CSV table of N, CA and C in Angstrom, one decimal:
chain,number,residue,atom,x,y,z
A,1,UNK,N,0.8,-1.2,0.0
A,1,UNK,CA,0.0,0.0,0.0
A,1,UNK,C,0.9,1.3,0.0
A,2,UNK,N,2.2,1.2,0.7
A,2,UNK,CA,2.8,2.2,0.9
A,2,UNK,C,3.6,2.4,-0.7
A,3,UNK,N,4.0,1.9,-1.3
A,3,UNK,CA,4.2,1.5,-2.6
A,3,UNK,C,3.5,2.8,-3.5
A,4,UNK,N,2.5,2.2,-3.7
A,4,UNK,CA,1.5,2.5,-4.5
A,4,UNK,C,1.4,4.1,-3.8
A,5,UNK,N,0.8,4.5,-3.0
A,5,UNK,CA,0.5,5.9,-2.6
A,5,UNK,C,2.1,6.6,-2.7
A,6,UNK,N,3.0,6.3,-2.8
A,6,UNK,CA,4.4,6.3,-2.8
A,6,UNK,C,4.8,7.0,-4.1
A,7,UNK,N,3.7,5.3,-5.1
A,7,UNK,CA,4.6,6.0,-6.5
A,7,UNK,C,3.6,6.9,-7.4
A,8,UNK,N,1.9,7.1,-6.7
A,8,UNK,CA,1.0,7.6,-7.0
A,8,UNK,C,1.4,9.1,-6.8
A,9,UNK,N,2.3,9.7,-5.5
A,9,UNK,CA,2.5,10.9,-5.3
A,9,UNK,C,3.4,11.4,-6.3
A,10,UNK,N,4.2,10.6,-6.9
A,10,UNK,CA,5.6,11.0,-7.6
A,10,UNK,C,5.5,11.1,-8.6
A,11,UNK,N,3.8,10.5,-9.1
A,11,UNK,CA,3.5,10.6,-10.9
A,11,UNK,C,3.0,12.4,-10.8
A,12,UNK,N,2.1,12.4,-9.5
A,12,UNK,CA,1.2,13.7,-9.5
A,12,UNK,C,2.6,14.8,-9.7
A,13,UNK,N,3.8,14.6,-8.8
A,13,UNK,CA,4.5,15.4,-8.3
A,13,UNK,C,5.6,15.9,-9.8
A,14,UNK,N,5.6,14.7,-10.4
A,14,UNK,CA,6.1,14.9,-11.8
A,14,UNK,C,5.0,15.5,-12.8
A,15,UNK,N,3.9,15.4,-12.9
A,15,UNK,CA,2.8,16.0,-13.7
A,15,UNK,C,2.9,17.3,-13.6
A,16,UNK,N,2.8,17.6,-12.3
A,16,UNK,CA,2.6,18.8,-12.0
A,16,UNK,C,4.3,19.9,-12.5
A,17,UNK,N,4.9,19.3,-11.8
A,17,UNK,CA,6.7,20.3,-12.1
A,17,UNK,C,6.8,20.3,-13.6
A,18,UNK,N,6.4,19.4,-14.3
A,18,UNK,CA,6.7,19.2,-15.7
A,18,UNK,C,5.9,20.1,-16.8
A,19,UNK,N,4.2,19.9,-16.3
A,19,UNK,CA,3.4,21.0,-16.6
A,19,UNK,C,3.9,22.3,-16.9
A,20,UNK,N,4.5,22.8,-15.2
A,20,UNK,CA,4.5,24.2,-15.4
A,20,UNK,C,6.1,24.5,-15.7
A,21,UNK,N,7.0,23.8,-16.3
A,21,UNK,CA,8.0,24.2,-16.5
A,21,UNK,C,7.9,24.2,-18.4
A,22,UNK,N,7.3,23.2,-19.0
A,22,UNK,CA,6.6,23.5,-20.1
A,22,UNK,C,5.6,24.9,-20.8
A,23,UNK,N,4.4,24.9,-19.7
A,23,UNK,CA,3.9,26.3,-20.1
A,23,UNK,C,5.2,27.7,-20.2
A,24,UNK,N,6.3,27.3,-19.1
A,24,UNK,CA,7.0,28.4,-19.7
A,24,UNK,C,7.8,28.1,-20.3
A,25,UNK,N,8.4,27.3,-20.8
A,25,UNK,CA,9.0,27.2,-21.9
A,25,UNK,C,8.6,27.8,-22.8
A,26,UNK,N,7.4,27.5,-23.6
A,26,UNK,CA,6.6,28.1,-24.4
A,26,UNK,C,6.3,29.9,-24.4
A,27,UNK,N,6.0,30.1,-23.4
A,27,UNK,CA,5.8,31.3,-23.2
A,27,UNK,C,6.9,32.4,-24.0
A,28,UNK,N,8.1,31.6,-23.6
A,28,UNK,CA,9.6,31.9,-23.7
A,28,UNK,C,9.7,32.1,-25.0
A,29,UNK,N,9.2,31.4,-25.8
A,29,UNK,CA,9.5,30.6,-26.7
A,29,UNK,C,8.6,31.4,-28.2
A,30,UNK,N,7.4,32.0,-27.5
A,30,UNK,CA,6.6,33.2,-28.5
A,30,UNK,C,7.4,34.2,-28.4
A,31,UNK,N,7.9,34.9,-26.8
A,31,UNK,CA,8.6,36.0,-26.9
A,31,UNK,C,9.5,36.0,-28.0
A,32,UNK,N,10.3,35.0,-27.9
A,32,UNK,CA,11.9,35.1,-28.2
A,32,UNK,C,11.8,35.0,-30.0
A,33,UNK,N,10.7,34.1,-30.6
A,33,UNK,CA,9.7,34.0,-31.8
A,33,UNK,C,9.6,35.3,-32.3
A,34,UNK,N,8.7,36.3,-31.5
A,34,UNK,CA,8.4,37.8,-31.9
A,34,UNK,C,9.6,38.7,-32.1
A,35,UNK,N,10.3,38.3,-31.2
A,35,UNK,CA,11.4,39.6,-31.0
A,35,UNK,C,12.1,39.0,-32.7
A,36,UNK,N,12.3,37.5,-33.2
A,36,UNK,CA,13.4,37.4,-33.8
A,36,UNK,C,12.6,37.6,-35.5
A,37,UNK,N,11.5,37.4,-35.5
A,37,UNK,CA,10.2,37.2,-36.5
A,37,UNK,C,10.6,38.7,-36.6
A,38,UNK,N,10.1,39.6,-36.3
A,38,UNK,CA,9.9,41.5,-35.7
A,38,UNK,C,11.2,42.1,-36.3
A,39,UNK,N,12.6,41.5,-36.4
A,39,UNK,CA,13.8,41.6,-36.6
A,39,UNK,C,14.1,40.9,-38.4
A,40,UNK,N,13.1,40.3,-38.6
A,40,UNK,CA,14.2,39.5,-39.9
A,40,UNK,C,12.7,39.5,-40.8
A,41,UNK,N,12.2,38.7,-40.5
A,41,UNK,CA,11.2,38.5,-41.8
A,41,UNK,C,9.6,39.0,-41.5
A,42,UNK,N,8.8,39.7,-42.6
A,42,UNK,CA,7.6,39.9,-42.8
A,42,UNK,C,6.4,38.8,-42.2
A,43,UNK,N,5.7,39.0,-41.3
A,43,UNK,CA,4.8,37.9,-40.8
A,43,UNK,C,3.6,38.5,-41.8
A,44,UNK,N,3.5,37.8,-43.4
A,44,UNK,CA,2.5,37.9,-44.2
A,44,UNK,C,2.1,36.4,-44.5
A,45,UNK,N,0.8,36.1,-44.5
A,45,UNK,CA,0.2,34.9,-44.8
A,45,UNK,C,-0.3,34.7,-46.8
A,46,UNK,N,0.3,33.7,-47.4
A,46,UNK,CA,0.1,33.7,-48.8
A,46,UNK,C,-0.4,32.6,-48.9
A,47,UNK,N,-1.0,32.4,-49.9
A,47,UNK,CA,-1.4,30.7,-50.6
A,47,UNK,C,-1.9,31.4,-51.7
A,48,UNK,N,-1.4,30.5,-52.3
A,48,UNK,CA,-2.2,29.8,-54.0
A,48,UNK,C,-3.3,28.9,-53.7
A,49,UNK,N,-4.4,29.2,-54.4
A,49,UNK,CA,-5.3,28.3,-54.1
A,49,UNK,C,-5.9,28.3,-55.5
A,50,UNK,N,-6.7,27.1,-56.2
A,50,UNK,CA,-7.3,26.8,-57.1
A,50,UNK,C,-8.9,26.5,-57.1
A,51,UNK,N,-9.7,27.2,-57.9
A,51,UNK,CA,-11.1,26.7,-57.9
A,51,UNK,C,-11.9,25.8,-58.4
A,52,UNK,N,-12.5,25.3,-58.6
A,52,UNK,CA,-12.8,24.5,-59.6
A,52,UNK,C,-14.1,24.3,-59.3
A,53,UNK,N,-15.1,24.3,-60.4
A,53,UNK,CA,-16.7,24.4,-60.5
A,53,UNK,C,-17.2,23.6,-59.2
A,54,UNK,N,-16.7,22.4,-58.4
A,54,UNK,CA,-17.3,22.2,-56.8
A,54,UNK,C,-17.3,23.2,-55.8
A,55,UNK,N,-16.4,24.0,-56.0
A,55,UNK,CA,-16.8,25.5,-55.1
A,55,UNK,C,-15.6,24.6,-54.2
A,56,UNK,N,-15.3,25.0,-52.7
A,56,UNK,CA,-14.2,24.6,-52.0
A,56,UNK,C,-14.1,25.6,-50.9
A,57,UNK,N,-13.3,25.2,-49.7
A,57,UNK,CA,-13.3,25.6,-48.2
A,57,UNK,C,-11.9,25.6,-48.8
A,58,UNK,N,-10.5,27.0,-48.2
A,58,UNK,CA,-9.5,27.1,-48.0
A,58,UNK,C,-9.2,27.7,-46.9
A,59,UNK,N,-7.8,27.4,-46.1
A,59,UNK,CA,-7.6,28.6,-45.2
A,59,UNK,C,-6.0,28.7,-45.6
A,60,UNK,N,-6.0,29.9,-45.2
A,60,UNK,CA,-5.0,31.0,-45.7
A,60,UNK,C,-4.4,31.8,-44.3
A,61,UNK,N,-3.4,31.0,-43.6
A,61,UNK,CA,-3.5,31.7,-42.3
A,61,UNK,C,-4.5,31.5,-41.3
A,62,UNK,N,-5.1,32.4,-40.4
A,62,UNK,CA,-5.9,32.6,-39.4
A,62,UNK,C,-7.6,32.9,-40.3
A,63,UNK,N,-7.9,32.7,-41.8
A,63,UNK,CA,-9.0,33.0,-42.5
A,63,UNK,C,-8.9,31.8,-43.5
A,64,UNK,N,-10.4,31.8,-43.5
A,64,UNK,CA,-11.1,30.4,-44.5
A,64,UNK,C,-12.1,31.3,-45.1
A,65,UNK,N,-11.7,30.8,-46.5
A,65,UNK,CA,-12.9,31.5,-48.3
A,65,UNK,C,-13.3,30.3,-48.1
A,66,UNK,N,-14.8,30.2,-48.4
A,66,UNK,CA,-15.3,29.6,-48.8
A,66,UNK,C,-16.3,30.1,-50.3
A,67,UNK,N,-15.7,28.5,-51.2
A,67,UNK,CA,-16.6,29.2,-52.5
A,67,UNK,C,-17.5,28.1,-52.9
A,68,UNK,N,-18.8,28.3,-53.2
A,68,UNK,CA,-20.1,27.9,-53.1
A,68,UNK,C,-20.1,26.9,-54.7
A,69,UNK,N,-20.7,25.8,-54.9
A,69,UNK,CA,-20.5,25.2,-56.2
A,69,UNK,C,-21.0,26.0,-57.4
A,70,UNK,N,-20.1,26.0,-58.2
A,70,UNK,CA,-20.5,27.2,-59.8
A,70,UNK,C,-20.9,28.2,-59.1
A,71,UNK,N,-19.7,28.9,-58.6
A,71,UNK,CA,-19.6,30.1,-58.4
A,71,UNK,C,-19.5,31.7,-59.2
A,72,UNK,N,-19.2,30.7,-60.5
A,72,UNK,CA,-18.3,31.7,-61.3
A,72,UNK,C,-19.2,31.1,-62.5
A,73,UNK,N,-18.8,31.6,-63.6
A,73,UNK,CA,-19.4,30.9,-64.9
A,73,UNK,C,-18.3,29.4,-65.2
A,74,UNK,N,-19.0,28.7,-66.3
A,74,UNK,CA,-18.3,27.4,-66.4
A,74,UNK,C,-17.0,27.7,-67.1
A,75,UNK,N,-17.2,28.7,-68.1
A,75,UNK,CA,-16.0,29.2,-68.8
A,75,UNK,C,-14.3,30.1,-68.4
A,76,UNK,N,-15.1,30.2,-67.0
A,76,UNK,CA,-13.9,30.7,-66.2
A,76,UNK,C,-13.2,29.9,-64.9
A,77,UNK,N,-13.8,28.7,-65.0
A,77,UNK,CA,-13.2,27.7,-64.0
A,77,UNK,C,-12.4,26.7,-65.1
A,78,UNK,N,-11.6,25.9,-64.0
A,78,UNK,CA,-10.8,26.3,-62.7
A,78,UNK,C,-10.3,28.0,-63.0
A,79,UNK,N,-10.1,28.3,-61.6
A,79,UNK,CA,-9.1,29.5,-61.7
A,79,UNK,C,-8.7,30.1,-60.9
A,80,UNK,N,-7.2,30.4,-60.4
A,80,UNK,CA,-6.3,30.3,-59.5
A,80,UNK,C,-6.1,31.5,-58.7
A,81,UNK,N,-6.2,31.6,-57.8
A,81,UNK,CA,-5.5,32.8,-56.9
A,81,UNK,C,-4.9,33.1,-55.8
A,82,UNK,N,-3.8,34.3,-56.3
A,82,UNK,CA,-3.0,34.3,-55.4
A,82,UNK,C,-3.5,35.2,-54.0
A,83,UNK,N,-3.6,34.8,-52.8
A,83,UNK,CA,-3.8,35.4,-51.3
A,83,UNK,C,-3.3,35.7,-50.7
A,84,UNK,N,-3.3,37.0,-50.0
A,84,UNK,CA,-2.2,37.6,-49.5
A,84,UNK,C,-2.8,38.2,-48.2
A,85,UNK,N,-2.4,37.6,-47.0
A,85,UNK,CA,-3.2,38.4,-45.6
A,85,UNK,C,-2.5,39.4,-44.7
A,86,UNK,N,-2.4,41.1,-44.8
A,86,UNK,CA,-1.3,41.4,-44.5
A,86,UNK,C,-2.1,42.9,-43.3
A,87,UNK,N,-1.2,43.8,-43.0
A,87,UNK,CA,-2.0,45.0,-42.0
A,87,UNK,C,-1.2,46.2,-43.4
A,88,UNK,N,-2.3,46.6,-43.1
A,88,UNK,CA,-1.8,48.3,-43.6
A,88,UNK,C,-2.7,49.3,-42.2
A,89,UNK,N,-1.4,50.0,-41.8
A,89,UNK,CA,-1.7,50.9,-40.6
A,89,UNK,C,-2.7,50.3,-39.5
A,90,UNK,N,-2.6,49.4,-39.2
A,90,UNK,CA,-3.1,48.6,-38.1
A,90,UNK,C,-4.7,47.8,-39.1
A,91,UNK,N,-4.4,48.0,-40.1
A,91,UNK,CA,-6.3,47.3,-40.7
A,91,UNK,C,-5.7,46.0,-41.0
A,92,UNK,N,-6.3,44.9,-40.8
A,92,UNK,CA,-6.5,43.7,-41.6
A,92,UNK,C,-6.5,43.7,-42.8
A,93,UNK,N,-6.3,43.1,-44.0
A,93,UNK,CA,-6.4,42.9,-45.4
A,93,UNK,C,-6.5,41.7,-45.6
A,94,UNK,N,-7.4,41.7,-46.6
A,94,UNK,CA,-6.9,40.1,-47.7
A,94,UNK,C,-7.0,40.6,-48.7
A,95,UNK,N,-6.4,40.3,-49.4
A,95,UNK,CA,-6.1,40.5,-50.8
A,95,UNK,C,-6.2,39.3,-51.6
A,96,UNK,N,-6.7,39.7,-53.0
A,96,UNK,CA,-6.8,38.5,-54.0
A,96,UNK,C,-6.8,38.8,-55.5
A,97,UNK,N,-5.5,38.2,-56.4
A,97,UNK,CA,-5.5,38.0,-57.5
A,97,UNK,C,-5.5,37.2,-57.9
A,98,UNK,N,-5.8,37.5,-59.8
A,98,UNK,CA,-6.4,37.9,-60.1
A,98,UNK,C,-7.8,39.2,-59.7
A,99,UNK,N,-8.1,39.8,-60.0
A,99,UNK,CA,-10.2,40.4,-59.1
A,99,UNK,C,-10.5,39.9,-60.3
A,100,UNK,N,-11.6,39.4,-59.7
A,100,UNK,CA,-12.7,38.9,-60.3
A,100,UNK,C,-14.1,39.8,-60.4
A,101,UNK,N,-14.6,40.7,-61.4
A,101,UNK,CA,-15.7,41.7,-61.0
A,101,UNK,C,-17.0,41.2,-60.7
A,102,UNK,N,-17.4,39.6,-60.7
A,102,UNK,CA,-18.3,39.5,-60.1
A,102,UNK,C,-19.0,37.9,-60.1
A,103,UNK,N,-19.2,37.5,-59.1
A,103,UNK,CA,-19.6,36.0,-58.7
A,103,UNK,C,-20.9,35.8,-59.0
A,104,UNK,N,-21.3,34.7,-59.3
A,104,UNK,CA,-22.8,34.3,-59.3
A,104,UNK,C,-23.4,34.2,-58.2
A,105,UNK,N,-22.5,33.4,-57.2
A,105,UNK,CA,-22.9,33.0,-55.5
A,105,UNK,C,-21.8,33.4,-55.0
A,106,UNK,N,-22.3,34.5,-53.9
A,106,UNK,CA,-21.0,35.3,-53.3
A,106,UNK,C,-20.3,34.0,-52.4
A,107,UNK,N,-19.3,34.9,-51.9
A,107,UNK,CA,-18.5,34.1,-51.0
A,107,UNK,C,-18.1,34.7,-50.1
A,108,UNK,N,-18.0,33.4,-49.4
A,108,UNK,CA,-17.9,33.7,-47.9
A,108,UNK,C,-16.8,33.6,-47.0
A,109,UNK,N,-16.3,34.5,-46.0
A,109,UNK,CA,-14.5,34.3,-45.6
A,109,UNK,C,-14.7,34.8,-44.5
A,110,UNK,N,-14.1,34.0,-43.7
A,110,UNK,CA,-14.6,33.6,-41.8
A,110,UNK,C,-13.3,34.3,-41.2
A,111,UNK,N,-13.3,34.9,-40.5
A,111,UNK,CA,-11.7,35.8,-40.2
A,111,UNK,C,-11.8,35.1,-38.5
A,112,UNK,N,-10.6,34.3,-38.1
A,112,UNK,CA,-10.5,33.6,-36.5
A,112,UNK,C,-10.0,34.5,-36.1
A,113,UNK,N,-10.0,34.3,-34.9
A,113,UNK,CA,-9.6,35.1,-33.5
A,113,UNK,C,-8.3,35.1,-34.2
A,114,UNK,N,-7.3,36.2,-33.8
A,114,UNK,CA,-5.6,35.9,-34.0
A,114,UNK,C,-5.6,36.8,-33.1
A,115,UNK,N,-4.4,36.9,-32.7
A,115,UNK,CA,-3.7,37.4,-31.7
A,115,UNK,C,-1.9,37.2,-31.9
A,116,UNK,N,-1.3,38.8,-32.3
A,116,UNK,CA,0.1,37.5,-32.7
A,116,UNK,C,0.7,38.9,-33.9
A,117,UNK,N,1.4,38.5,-34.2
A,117,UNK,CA,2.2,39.8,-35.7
A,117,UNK,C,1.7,39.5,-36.8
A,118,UNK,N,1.6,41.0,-37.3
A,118,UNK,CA,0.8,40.7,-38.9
A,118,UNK,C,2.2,41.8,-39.5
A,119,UNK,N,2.6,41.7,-40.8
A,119,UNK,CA,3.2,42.5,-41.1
A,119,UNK,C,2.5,43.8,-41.5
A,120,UNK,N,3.1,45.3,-41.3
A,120,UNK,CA,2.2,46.1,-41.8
A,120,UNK,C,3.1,46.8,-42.9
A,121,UNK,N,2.4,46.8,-44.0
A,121,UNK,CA,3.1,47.3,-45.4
A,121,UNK,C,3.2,48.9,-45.4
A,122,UNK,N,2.1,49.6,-44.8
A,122,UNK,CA,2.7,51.4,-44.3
A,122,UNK,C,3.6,51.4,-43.6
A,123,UNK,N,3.7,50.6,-42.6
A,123,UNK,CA,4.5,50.6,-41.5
A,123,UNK,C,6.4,49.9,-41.9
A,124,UNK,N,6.2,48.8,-42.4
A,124,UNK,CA,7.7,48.3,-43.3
A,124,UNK,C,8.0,47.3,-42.1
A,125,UNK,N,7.3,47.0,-41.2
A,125,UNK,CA,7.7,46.5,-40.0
A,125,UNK,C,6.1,46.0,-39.5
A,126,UNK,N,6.2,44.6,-38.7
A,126,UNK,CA,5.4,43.7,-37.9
A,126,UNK,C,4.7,44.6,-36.9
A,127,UNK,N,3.9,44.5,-37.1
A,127,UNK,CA,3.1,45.0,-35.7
A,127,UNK,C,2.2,43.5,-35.2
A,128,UNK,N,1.7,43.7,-34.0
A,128,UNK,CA,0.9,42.9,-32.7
A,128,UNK,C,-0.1,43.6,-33.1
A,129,UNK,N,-1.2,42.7,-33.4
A,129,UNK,CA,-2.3,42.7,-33.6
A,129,UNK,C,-3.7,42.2,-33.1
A,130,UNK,N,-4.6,42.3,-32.7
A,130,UNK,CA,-5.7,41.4,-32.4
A,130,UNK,C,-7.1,41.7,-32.4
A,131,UNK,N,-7.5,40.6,-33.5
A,131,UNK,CA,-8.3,40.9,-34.5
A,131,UNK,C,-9.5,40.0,-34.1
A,132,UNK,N,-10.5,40.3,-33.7
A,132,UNK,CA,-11.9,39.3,-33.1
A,132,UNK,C,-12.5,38.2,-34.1
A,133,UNK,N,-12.7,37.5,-33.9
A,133,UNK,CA,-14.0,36.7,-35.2
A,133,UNK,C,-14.7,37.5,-36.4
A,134,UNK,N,-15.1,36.9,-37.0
A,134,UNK,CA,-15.8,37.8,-37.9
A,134,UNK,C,-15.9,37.3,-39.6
A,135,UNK,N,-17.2,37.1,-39.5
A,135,UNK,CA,-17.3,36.6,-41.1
A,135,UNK,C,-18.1,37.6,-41.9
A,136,UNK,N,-18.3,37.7,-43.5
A,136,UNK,CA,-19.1,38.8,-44.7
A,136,UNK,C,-18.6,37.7,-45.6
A,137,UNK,N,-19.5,38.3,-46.5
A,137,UNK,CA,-19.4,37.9,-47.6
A,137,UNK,C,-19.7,38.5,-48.8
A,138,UNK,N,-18.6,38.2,-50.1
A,138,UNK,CA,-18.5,39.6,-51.3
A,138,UNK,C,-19.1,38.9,-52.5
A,139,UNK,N,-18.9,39.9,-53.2
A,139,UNK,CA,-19.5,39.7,-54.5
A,139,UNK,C,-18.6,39.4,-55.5
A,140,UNK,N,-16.9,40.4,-55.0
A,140,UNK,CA,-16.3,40.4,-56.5
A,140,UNK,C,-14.9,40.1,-55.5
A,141,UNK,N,-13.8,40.1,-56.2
A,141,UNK,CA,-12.7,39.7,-55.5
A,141,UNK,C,-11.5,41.0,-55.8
A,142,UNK,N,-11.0,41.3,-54.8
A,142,UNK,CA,-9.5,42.2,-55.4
A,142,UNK,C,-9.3,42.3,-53.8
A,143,UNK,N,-9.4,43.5,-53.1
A,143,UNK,CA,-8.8,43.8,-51.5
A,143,UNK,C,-10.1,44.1,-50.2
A,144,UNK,N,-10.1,43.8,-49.2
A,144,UNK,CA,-10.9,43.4,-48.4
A,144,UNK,C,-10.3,44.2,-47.0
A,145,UNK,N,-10.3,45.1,-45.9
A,145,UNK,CA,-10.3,45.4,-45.1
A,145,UNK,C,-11.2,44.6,-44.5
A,146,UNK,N,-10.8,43.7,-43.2
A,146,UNK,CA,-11.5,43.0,-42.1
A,146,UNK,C,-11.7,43.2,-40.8
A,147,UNK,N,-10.7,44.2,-40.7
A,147,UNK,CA,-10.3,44.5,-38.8
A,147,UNK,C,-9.8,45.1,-38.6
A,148,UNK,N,-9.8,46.2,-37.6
A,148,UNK,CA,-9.0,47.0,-37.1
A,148,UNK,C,-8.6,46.2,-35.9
A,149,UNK,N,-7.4,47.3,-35.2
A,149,UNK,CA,-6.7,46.3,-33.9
A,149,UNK,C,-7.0,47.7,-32.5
């Protein structure tokens, strides 16, 4: 019995020390991330993505397009675009080329909670951002303000 309550306290006792030396690791570990991200490279989110007359769910970073079946006319599918998720002066953007002047069945683009660096293109430098939930949905495609911070 003594055994067992013995090696029962040393699992909890290791769960526990190991837990919280983890959570800060991590902690450590976004700082040290931001400071070296903030210093060297653009925190901009890109994808290529392709359409094709089933319509399709993408995400692109912290945001999911969704595009509805025969969206477009038949003669313009498949058709490819490039996504770009970035801040100008603290706003949210998506961007999308090609623009497309107009959909048959709009589409729809879900923006997640983030919390975190966006690059900002006025700015030439990363800013901290934090941007709420939030979904719309458009008609035509080219640039999109989502959020301020």
């Amino acid at each position: 019995m003594r055994k067992r309550v013995l090696l029962l306290a040393l699992v909890f006792a290791l769960l526990f020390t190991s837990s919280h030396v983890v959570a800060a690791e991590k902690s450590k570990a976004v700082v040290t991330n931001q400071s070296v991200v903030a210093a060297e490279e653009p925190v901009i989110y890109k994808d290529t993505i392709t359409v094709t007359q089933d319509g399709g769910r993408y995400q692109i970073g912290f945001i999911e397009v969704e595009f509805k079946k025969d969206c477009l006319e038949a003669d313009k599918l498949p058709v490819t675009f490039e996504v770009k998720i970035y801040a100008e002066n603290g706003k949210g953007y998506i961007e999308f080329s090609p623009d497309i002047p107009h959909f048959i069945k709009k589409v729809h683009i879900r923006v997640d909670d983030y919390k975190g660096l966006l690059y900002d293109v006025a700015k030439g430098e990363n800013i901290y951002v934090n941007y709420k939930h939030k979904h719309f949905t458009v008609e035509h495609f080219s640039r999109f303000c989502f959020a301020r911070y």
